[in-house]
């Protein structure tokens, strides 16, 4: 199997993972705003997300000669390593729940704020570097800076819905967006979106430690002589469980949707080709992004690989360019936004600099 060992290779994996993991949420957000049902989108996304893991496992996981202590992917499938497999699958389950939750959170609080909060919770809980109370202050400062529905109903009542292309940030724009999108948010509390966002952040904070346990066996659950799971084998089981939980939940949501989304059927999903290509692409981007993150973590340590949690840098860029987030905001909001992005850039630089060569033996 191919092993990333150099610092340069680890940093390259993190950079590419950062770009991919920061881009796929924008694609799913775009489809939701165009009216595609989230159940349909996430089913498509889940298929190619698993496909990316299979491609990585059968290519990088099979490169080079296999040995007793470093078996290739296929050889390791038949070994007695189920304790580590269960850790990997547990990580996939919580990641799937987190990704599924954010799909609904984006509609309520916006792409950039959702990614900022979930990434912050991930780093805070997984790496134990700060107090959770700081997140509530951060949220209060930014929750009103996105394109979420205005609090005043008078703004909506006076909106000119006849305008063909309203400007970002205006009441006209919000009314037009509400008519198109699949997840309706008018009349619903922003606290719903924030609650979903915090739940997703907690899920994201658990998948990396679980994957770490799967590949390094710090709790010594494997029998003597059984090699640790390679990053590719662990990622395969991780992605399989992620796929299964996503398929089961979204098939249920087809017939019993949440948050008042429209009901649909499996037949309607199969026949829904509107935007399917973008959903499939999002799954590939996320799958390869997660794979590169874990490959970088194998070389530099999973704490250093959490540099990819600076993905709000990329998501905020897409939020501003594609969705008009932060348009028509105050100077104070822009100052807070710039400060946030600068701190994220500093954090990712420090985390990448902390990566170092790790002896795989």
mmCIF file with all atom_site columns, C-alpha atoms in Angstrom, residues 39-134:
data_model
loop_
_atom_site.group_PDB
_atom_site.id
_atom_site.type_symbol
_atom_site.label_atom_id
_atom_site.label_alt_id
_atom_site.label_comp_id
_atom_site.label_asym_id
_atom_site.label_entity_id
_atom_site.label_seq_id
_atom_site.pdbx_PDB_ins_code
_atom_site.Cartn_x
_atom_site.Cartn_y
_atom_site.Cartn_z
_atom_site.occupancy
_atom_site.B_iso_or_equiv
_atom_site.pdbx_formal_charge
_atom_site.auth_seq_id
_atom_site.auth_comp_id
_atom_site.auth_asym_id
_atom_site.auth_atom_id
_atom_site.pdbx_PDB_model_num
ATOM 1  C CA . UNK A 1 39  ? -33.594 13.468  0.335  1.00 0.00 ? 39  UNK A CA 1
ATOM 2  C CA . UNK A 1 40  ? -32.908 13.057  -3.394 1.00 0.00 ? 40  UNK A CA 1
ATOM 3  C CA . UNK A 1 41  ? -29.692 15.049  -3.219 1.00 0.00 ? 41  UNK A CA 1
ATOM 4  C CA . UNK A 1 42  ? -28.257 13.164  -0.257 1.00 0.00 ? 42  UNK A CA 1
ATOM 5  C CA . UNK A 1 43  ? -29.017 9.757   -1.756 1.00 0.00 ? 43  UNK A CA 1
ATOM 6  C CA . UNK A 1 44  ? -27.048 10.699  -4.887 1.00 0.00 ? 44  UNK A CA 1
ATOM 7  C CA . UNK A 1 45  ? -24.271 12.196  -2.797 1.00 0.00 ? 45  UNK A CA 1
ATOM 8  C CA . UNK A 1 46  ? -23.993 9.029   -0.680 1.00 0.00 ? 46  UNK A CA 1
ATOM 9  C CA . UNK A 1 47  ? -23.479 6.779   -3.721 1.00 0.00 ? 47  UNK A CA 1
ATOM 10 C CA . UNK A 1 48  ? -20.450 8.634   -5.077 1.00 0.00 ? 48  UNK A CA 1
ATOM 11 C CA . UNK A 1 49  ? -19.107 9.268   -1.585 1.00 0.00 ? 49  UNK A CA 1
ATOM 12 C CA . UNK A 1 50  ? -18.788 5.481   -1.184 1.00 0.00 ? 50  UNK A CA 1
ATOM 13 C CA . UNK A 1 51  ? -17.423 5.182   -4.723 1.00 0.00 ? 51  UNK A CA 1
ATOM 14 C CA . UNK A 1 52  ? -14.569 7.546   -3.830 1.00 0.00 ? 52  UNK A CA 1
ATOM 15 C CA . UNK A 1 53  ? -13.629 5.343   -0.864 1.00 0.00 ? 53  UNK A CA 1
ATOM 16 C CA . UNK A 1 54  ? -13.623 2.242   -3.077 1.00 0.00 ? 54  UNK A CA 1
ATOM 17 C CA . UNK A 1 55  ? -11.385 3.938   -5.628 1.00 0.00 ? 55  UNK A CA 1
ATOM 18 C CA . UNK A 1 56  ? -8.918  4.990   -2.925 1.00 0.00 ? 56  UNK A CA 1
ATOM 19 C CA . UNK A 1 57  ? -8.906  1.541   -1.304 1.00 0.00 ? 57  UNK A CA 1
ATOM 20 C CA . UNK A 1 58  ? -8.355  -0.423  -4.526 1.00 0.00 ? 58  UNK A CA 1
ATOM 21 C CA . UNK A 1 59  ? -5.658  1.947   -5.820 1.00 0.00 ? 59  UNK A CA 1
ATOM 22 C CA . UNK A 1 60  ? -3.572  3.449   -3.013 1.00 0.00 ? 60  UNK A CA 1
ATOM 23 C CA . UNK A 1 61  ? -4.444  0.537   -0.734 1.00 0.00 ? 61  UNK A CA 1
ATOM 24 C CA . UNK A 1 62  ? -3.064  -1.990  -3.230 1.00 0.00 ? 62  UNK A CA 1
ATOM 25 C CA . UNK A 1 63  ? 0.041   -0.159  -4.441 1.00 0.00 ? 63  UNK A CA 1
ATOM 26 C CA . UNK A 1 64  ? 3.316   -1.908  -3.616 1.00 0.00 ? 64  UNK A CA 1
ATOM 27 C CA . UNK A 1 65  ? 4.096   -5.196  -1.955 1.00 0.00 ? 65  UNK A CA 1
ATOM 28 C CA . UNK A 1 66  ? 2.129   -6.500  1.008  1.00 0.00 ? 66  UNK A CA 1
ATOM 29 C CA . UNK A 1 67  ? 3.883   -7.650  4.189  1.00 0.00 ? 67  UNK A CA 1
ATOM 30 C CA . UNK A 1 68  ? 2.886   -9.283  7.470  1.00 0.00 ? 68  UNK A CA 1
ATOM 31 C CA . UNK A 1 69  ? 3.050   -6.025  9.403  1.00 0.00 ? 69  UNK A CA 1
ATOM 32 C CA . UNK A 1 70  ? 1.818   -3.789  6.565  1.00 0.00 ? 70  UNK A CA 1
ATOM 33 C CA . UNK A 1 71  ? -0.780  -5.786  4.609  1.00 0.00 ? 71  UNK A CA 1
ATOM 34 C CA . UNK A 1 72  ? -2.526  -4.365  1.582  1.00 0.00 ? 72  UNK A CA 1
ATOM 35 C CA . UNK A 1 73  ? -6.220  -3.543  1.590  1.00 0.00 ? 73  UNK A CA 1
ATOM 36 C CA . UNK A 1 74  ? -7.634  -6.817  0.238  1.00 0.00 ? 74  UNK A CA 1
ATOM 37 C CA . UNK A 1 75  ? -5.408  -8.985  2.440  1.00 0.00 ? 75  UNK A CA 1
ATOM 38 C CA . UNK A 1 76  ? -6.483  -7.077  5.536  1.00 0.00 ? 76  UNK A CA 1
ATOM 39 C CA . UNK A 1 77  ? -10.193 -7.666  4.892  1.00 0.00 ? 77  UNK A CA 1
ATOM 40 C CA . UNK A 1 78  ? -9.889  -11.292 6.060  1.00 0.00 ? 78  UNK A CA 1
ATOM 41 C CA . UNK A 1 79  ? -7.932  -10.589 9.251  1.00 0.00 ? 79  UNK A CA 1
ATOM 42 C CA . UNK A 1 80  ? -9.321  -10.717 12.786 1.00 0.00 ? 80  UNK A CA 1
ATOM 43 C CA . UNK A 1 81  ? -9.472  -6.951  13.322 1.00 0.00 ? 81  UNK A CA 1
ATOM 44 C CA . UNK A 1 82  ? -13.140 -6.414  14.178 1.00 0.00 ? 82  UNK A CA 1
ATOM 45 C CA . UNK A 1 83  ? -12.569 -4.188  17.228 1.00 0.00 ? 83  UNK A CA 1
ATOM 46 C CA . UNK A 1 84  ? -10.794 -1.671  15.002 1.00 0.00 ? 84  UNK A CA 1
ATOM 47 C CA . UNK A 1 85  ? -13.388 -2.149  12.267 1.00 0.00 ? 85  UNK A CA 1
ATOM 48 C CA . UNK A 1 86  ? -16.138 -1.240  14.734 1.00 0.00 ? 86  UNK A CA 1
ATOM 49 C CA . UNK A 1 87  ? -14.329 1.984   15.666 1.00 0.00 ? 87  UNK A CA 1
ATOM 50 C CA . UNK A 1 88  ? -14.025 2.868   11.984 1.00 0.00 ? 88  UNK A CA 1
ATOM 51 C CA . UNK A 1 89  ? -17.710 2.150   11.362 1.00 0.00 ? 89  UNK A CA 1
ATOM 52 C CA . UNK A 1 90  ? -18.722 4.187   14.412 1.00 0.00 ? 90  UNK A CA 1
ATOM 53 C CA . UNK A 1 91  ? -16.785 7.118   12.963 1.00 0.00 ? 91  UNK A CA 1
ATOM 54 C CA . UNK A 1 92  ? -18.626 6.731   9.667  1.00 0.00 ? 92  UNK A CA 1
ATOM 55 C CA . UNK A 1 93  ? -22.005 6.729   11.393 1.00 0.00 ? 93  UNK A CA 1
ATOM 56 C CA . UNK A 1 94  ? -21.409 9.988   13.280 1.00 0.00 ? 94  UNK A CA 1
ATOM 57 C CA . UNK A 1 95  ? -19.946 11.653  10.178 1.00 0.00 ? 95  UNK A CA 1
ATOM 58 C CA . UNK A 1 96  ? -23.004 10.649  8.151  1.00 0.00 ? 96  UNK A CA 1
ATOM 59 C CA . UNK A 1 97  ? -25.327 12.042  10.831 1.00 0.00 ? 97  UNK A CA 1
ATOM 60 C CA . UNK A 1 98  ? -23.317 15.259  10.920 1.00 0.00 ? 98  UNK A CA 1
ATOM 61 C CA . UNK A 1 99  ? -23.305 15.738  7.145  1.00 0.00 ? 99  UNK A CA 1
ATOM 62 C CA . UNK A 1 100 ? -27.007 14.942  6.924  1.00 0.00 ? 100 UNK A CA 1
ATOM 63 C CA . UNK A 1 101 ? -27.775 17.488  9.663  1.00 0.00 ? 101 UNK A CA 1
ATOM 64 C CA . UNK A 1 102 ? -25.775 20.267  8.038  1.00 0.00 ? 102 UNK A CA 1
ATOM 65 C CA . UNK A 1 103 ? -27.797 19.872  4.854  1.00 0.00 ? 103 UNK A CA 1
ATOM 66 C CA . UNK A 1 104 ? -30.788 21.217  6.774  1.00 0.00 ? 104 UNK A CA 1
ATOM 67 C CA . UNK A 1 105 ? -28.776 23.689  8.861  1.00 0.00 ? 105 UNK A CA 1
ATOM 68 C CA . UNK A 1 106 ? -27.521 25.485  5.739  1.00 0.00 ? 106 UNK A CA 1
ATOM 69 C CA . UNK A 1 107 ? -31.087 26.497  4.896  1.00 0.00 ? 107 UNK A CA 1
ATOM 70 C CA . UNK A 1 108 ? -31.678 28.066  8.322  1.00 0.00 ? 108 UNK A CA 1
ATOM 71 C CA . UNK A 1 109 ? -28.436 29.832  9.219  1.00 0.00 ? 109 UNK A CA 1
ATOM 72 C CA . UNK A 1 110 ? -26.492 29.970  5.974  1.00 0.00 ? 110 UNK A CA 1
ATOM 73 C CA . UNK A 1 111 ? -23.517 28.085  4.570  1.00 0.00 ? 111 UNK A CA 1
ATOM 74 C CA . UNK A 1 112 ? -20.666 30.057  6.108  1.00 0.00 ? 112 UNK A CA 1
ATOM 75 C CA . UNK A 1 113 ? -22.035 30.304  9.674  1.00 0.00 ? 113 UNK A CA 1
ATOM 76 C CA . UNK A 1 114 ? -22.881 26.593  9.712  1.00 0.00 ? 114 UNK A CA 1
ATOM 77 C CA . UNK A 1 115 ? -19.375 25.624  8.596  1.00 0.00 ? 115 UNK A CA 1
ATOM 78 C CA . UNK A 1 116 ? -17.747 28.018  11.069 1.00 0.00 ? 116 UNK A CA 1
ATOM 79 C CA . UNK A 1 117 ? -19.678 26.644  14.039 1.00 0.00 ? 117 UNK A CA 1
ATOM 80 C CA . UNK A 1 118 ? -19.343 22.946  13.148 1.00 0.00 ? 118 UNK A CA 1
ATOM 81 C CA . UNK A 1 119 ? -15.628 23.250  12.367 1.00 0.00 ? 119 UNK A CA 1
ATOM 82 C CA . UNK A 1 120 ? -15.023 25.156  15.593 1.00 0.00 ? 120 UNK A CA 1
ATOM 83 C CA . UNK A 1 121 ? -16.825 22.513  17.649 1.00 0.00 ? 121 UNK A CA 1
ATOM 84 C CA . UNK A 1 122 ? -14.889 19.763  15.881 1.00 0.00 ? 122 UNK A CA 1
ATOM 85 C CA . UNK A 1 123 ? -11.522 21.257  16.746 1.00 0.00 ? 123 UNK A CA 1
ATOM 86 C CA . UNK A 1 124 ? -12.534 22.289  20.256 1.00 0.00 ? 124 UNK A CA 1
ATOM 87 C CA . UNK A 1 125 ? -13.899 18.909  21.329 1.00 0.00 ? 125 UNK A CA 1
ATOM 88 C CA . UNK A 1 126 ? -11.609 16.628  19.341 1.00 0.00 ? 126 UNK A CA 1
ATOM 89 C CA . UNK A 1 127 ? -8.383  18.469  20.220 1.00 0.00 ? 127 UNK A CA 1
ATOM 90 C CA . UNK A 1 128 ? -9.408  20.002  23.596 1.00 0.00 ? 128 UNK A CA 1
ATOM 91 C CA . UNK A 1 129 ? -7.939  23.420  22.826 1.00 0.00 ? 129 UNK A CA 1
ATOM 92 C CA . UNK A 1 130 ? -10.599 25.892  23.995 1.00 0.00 ? 130 UNK A CA 1
ATOM 93 C CA . UNK A 1 131 ? -13.831 26.236  25.952 1.00 0.00 ? 131 UNK A CA 1
ATOM 94 C CA . UNK A 1 132 ? -17.188 25.583  24.351 1.00 0.00 ? 132 UNK A CA 1
ATOM 95 C CA . UNK A 1 133 ? -18.672 28.764  25.813 1.00 0.00 ? 133 UNK A CA 1
ATOM 96 C CA . UNK A 1 134 ? -16.808 30.860  23.250 1.00 0.00 ? 134 UNK A CA 1
#
